[in-house]
GROMACS .gro file of C-alpha atoms in nm:
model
  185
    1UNK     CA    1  -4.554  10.192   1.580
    2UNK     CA    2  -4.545  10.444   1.285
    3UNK     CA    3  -4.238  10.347   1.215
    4UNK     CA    4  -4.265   9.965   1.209
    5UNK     CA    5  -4.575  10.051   0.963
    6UNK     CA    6  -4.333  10.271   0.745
    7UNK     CA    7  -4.099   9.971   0.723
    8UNK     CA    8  -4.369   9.691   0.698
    9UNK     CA    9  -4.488   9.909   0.378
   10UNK     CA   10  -4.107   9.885   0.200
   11UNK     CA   11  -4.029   9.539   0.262
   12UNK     CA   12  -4.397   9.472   0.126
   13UNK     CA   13  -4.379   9.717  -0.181
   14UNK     CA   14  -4.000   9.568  -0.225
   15UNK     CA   15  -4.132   9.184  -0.230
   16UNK     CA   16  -4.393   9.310  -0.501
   17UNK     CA   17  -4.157   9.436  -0.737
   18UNK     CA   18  -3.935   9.173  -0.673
   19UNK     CA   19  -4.218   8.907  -0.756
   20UNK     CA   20  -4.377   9.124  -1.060
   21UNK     CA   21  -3.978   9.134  -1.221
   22UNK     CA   22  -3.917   8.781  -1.154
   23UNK     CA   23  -4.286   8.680  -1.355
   24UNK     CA   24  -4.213   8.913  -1.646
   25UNK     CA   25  -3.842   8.717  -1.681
   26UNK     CA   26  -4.014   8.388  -1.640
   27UNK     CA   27  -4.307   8.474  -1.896
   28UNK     CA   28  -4.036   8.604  -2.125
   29UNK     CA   29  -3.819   8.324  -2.103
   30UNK     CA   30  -4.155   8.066  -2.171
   31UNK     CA   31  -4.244   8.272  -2.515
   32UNK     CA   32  -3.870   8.278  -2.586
   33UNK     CA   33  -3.904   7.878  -2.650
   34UNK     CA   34  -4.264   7.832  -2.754
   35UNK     CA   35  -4.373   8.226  -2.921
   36UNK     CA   36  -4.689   8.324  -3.007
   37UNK     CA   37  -4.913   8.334  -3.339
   38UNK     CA   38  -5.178   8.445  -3.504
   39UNK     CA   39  -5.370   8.371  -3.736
   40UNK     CA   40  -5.626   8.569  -3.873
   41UNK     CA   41  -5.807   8.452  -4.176
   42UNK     CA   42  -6.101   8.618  -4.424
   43UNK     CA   43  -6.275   8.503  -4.680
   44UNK     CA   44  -6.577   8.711  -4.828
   45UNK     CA   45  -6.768   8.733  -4.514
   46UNK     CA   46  -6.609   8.504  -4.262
   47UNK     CA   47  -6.316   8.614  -4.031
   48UNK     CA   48  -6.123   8.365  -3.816
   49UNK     CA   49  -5.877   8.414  -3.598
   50UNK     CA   50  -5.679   8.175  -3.373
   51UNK     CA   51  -5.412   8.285  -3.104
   52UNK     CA   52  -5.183   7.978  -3.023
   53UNK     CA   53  -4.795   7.928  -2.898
   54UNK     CA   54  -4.596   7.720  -3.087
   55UNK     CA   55  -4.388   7.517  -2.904
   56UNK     CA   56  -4.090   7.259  -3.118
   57UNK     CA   57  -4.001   6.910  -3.161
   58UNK     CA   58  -3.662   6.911  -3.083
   59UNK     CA   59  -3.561   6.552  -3.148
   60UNK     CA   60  -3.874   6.438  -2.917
   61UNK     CA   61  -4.181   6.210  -2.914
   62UNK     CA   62  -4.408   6.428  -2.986
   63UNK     CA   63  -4.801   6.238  -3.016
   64UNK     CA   64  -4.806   5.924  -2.798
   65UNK     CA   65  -4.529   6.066  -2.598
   66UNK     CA   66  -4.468   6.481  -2.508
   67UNK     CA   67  -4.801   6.500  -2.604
   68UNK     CA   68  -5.000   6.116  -2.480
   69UNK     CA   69  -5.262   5.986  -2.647
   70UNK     CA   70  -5.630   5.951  -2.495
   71UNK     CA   71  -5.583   6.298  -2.298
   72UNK     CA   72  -5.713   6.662  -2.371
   73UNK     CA   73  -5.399   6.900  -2.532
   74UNK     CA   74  -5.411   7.258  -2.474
   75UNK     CA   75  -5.323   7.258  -2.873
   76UNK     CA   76  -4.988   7.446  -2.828
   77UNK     CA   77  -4.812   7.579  -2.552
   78UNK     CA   78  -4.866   7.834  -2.251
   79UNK     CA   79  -5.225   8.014  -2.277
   80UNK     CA   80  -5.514   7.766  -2.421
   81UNK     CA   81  -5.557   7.836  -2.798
   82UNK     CA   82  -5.843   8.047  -2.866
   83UNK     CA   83  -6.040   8.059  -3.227
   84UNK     CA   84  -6.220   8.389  -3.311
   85UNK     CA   85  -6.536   8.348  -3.562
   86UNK     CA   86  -6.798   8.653  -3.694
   87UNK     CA   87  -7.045   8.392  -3.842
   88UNK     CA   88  -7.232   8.079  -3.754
   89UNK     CA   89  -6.950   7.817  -3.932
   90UNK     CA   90  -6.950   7.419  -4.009
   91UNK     CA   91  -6.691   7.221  -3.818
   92UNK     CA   92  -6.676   6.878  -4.016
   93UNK     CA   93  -7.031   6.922  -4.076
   94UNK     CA   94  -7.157   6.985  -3.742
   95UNK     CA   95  -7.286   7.389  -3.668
   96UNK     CA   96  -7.047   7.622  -3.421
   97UNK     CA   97  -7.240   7.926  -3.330
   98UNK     CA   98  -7.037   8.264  -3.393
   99UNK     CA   99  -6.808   8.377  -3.122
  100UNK     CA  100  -6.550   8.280  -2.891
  101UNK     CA  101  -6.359   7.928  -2.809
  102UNK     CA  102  -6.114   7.790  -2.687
  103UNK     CA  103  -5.957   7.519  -2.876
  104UNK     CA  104  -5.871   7.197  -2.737
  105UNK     CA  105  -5.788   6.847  -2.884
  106UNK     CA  106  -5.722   6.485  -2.791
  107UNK     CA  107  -5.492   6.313  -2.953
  108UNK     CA  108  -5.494   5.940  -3.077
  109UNK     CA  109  -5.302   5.740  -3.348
  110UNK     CA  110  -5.562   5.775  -3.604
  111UNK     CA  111  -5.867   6.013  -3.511
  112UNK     CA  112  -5.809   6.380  -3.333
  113UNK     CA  113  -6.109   6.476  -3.127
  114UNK     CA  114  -6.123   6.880  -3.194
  115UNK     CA  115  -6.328   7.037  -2.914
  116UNK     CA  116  -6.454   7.405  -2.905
  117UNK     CA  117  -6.527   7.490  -2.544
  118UNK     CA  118  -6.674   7.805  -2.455
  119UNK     CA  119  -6.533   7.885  -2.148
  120UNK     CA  120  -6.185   8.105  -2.164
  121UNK     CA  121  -5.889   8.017  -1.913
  122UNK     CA  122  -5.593   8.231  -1.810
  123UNK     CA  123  -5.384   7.913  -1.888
  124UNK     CA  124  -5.396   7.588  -2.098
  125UNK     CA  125  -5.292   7.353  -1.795
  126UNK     CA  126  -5.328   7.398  -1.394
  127UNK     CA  127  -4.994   7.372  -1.134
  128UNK     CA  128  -4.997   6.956  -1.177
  129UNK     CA  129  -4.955   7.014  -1.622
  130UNK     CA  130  -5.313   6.887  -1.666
  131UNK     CA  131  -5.545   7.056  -1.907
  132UNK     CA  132  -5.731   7.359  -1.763
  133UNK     CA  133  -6.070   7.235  -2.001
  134UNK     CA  134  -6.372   7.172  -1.834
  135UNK     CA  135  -6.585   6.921  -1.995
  136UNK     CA  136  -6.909   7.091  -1.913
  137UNK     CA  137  -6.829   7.377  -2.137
  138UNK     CA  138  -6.772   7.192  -2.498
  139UNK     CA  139  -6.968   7.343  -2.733
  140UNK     CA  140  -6.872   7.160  -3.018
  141UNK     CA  141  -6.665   6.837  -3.069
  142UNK     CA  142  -6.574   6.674  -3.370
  143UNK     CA  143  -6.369   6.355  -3.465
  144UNK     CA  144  -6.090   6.408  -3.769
  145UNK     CA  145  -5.854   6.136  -3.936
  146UNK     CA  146  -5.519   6.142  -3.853
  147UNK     CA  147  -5.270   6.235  -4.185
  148UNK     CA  148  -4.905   6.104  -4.145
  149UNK     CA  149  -4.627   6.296  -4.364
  150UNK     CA  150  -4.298   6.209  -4.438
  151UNK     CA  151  -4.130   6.568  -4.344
  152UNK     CA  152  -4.137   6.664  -3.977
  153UNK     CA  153  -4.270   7.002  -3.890
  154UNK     CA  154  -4.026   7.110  -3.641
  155UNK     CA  155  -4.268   7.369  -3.424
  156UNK     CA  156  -4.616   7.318  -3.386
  157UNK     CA  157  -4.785   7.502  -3.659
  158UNK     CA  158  -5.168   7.621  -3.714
  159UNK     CA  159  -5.290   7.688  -4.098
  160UNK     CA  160  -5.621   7.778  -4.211
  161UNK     CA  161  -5.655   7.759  -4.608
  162UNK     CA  162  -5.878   7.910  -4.889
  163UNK     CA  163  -6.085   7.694  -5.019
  164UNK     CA  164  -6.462   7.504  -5.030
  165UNK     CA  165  -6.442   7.368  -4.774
  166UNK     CA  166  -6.169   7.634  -4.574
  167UNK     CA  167  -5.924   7.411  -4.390
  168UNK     CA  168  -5.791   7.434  -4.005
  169UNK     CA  169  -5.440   7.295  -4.019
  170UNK     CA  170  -5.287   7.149  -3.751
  171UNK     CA  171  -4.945   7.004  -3.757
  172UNK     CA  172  -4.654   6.927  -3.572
  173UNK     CA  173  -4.382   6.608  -3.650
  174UNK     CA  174  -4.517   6.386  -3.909
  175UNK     CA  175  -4.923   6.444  -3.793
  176UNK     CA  176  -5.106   6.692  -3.978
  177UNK     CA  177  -5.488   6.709  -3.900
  178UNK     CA  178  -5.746   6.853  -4.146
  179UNK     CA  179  -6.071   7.017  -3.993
  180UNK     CA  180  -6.333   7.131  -4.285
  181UNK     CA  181  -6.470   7.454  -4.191
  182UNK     CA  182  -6.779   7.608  -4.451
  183UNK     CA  183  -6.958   7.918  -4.353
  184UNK     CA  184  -7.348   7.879  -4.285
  185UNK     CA  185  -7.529   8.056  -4.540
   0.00000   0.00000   0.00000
């Protein structure tokens, strides 16, 4: 018996390594195509700081097709985006409490919904690719215009600007959506 226990213990030990090696190659090779970024931003008082994955284009259908229209977007790639603030902001006029989000969006042709949830999650979509977001969470949800430019953006890059008001960029292809952010005095 001791000895079936001494053996049960390898094979189990060797099956954990095995599985830990294997998730490190696969995380690896998932960052290798869409890496990570962050942003952190300051302006007097006000720090923000978003931590996204940036996945590319390459020669697809980006908005309406990789990424469809009507349903919730991690906003990037792998873990769900997450957007760090120290004060009490204004999202396109609408209040967001200090603290942190995750960031989430739904796509359509001409108006983003940008969604703030409060909840955090390990990863932006469960084992079927849907969205990990649960509604009941949103904190904050605000609709922004859609901006078409001519040049494609080739990876899916997030901005945020100097300015009154500080600007969120998010692009990717040929959308680029502006969200006005203004610290709450």
């Amino acid at each position: 018996m001791n000895k079936f226990l001494k053996w049960f213990l390898i094979i189990v030990i060797g099956l954990g390594v095995v599985l830990f090696i294997a998730f490190k190659v696969l995380q690896s090779n998932t960052k290798k195509f869409s890496p990570e970024e962050e942003i952190a931003f300051v302006q007097n008082d006000l720090a923000i700081d978003v931590f996204y994955n940036r996945p590319s284009k390459k020669d697809r259908q980006i908005f309406g097709g990789l990424v469809p229209y009507g349903e919730v977007w991690r906003t990037g790639a792998n873990e769900a985006t997450t957007f760090t603030t120290n004060s009490d902001i204004m999202v396109n006029g609408k209040k967001l409490a200090k603290g942190e989000y995750t960031l989430w969006t739904i796509p359509n042709p001409r108006t983003w919904q940008v969604i703030f949830n409060g909840q955090s999650y390990g990863w932006g979509v469960n084992f079927d690719g849907v969205a990990s977001r649960e509604a009941e969470y949103d904190i904050l949800n605000v609709a922004i215009p859609v901006e078409e430019t001519e040049e494609v953006v080739e990876q899916f890059t997030i901005t945020i600007e100097e300015g009154t008001p500080i600007i969120m960029k998010l692009a990717w292809d040929k959308t680029v959506i502006n969200v006005p952010i203004e610290p709450v005095n």
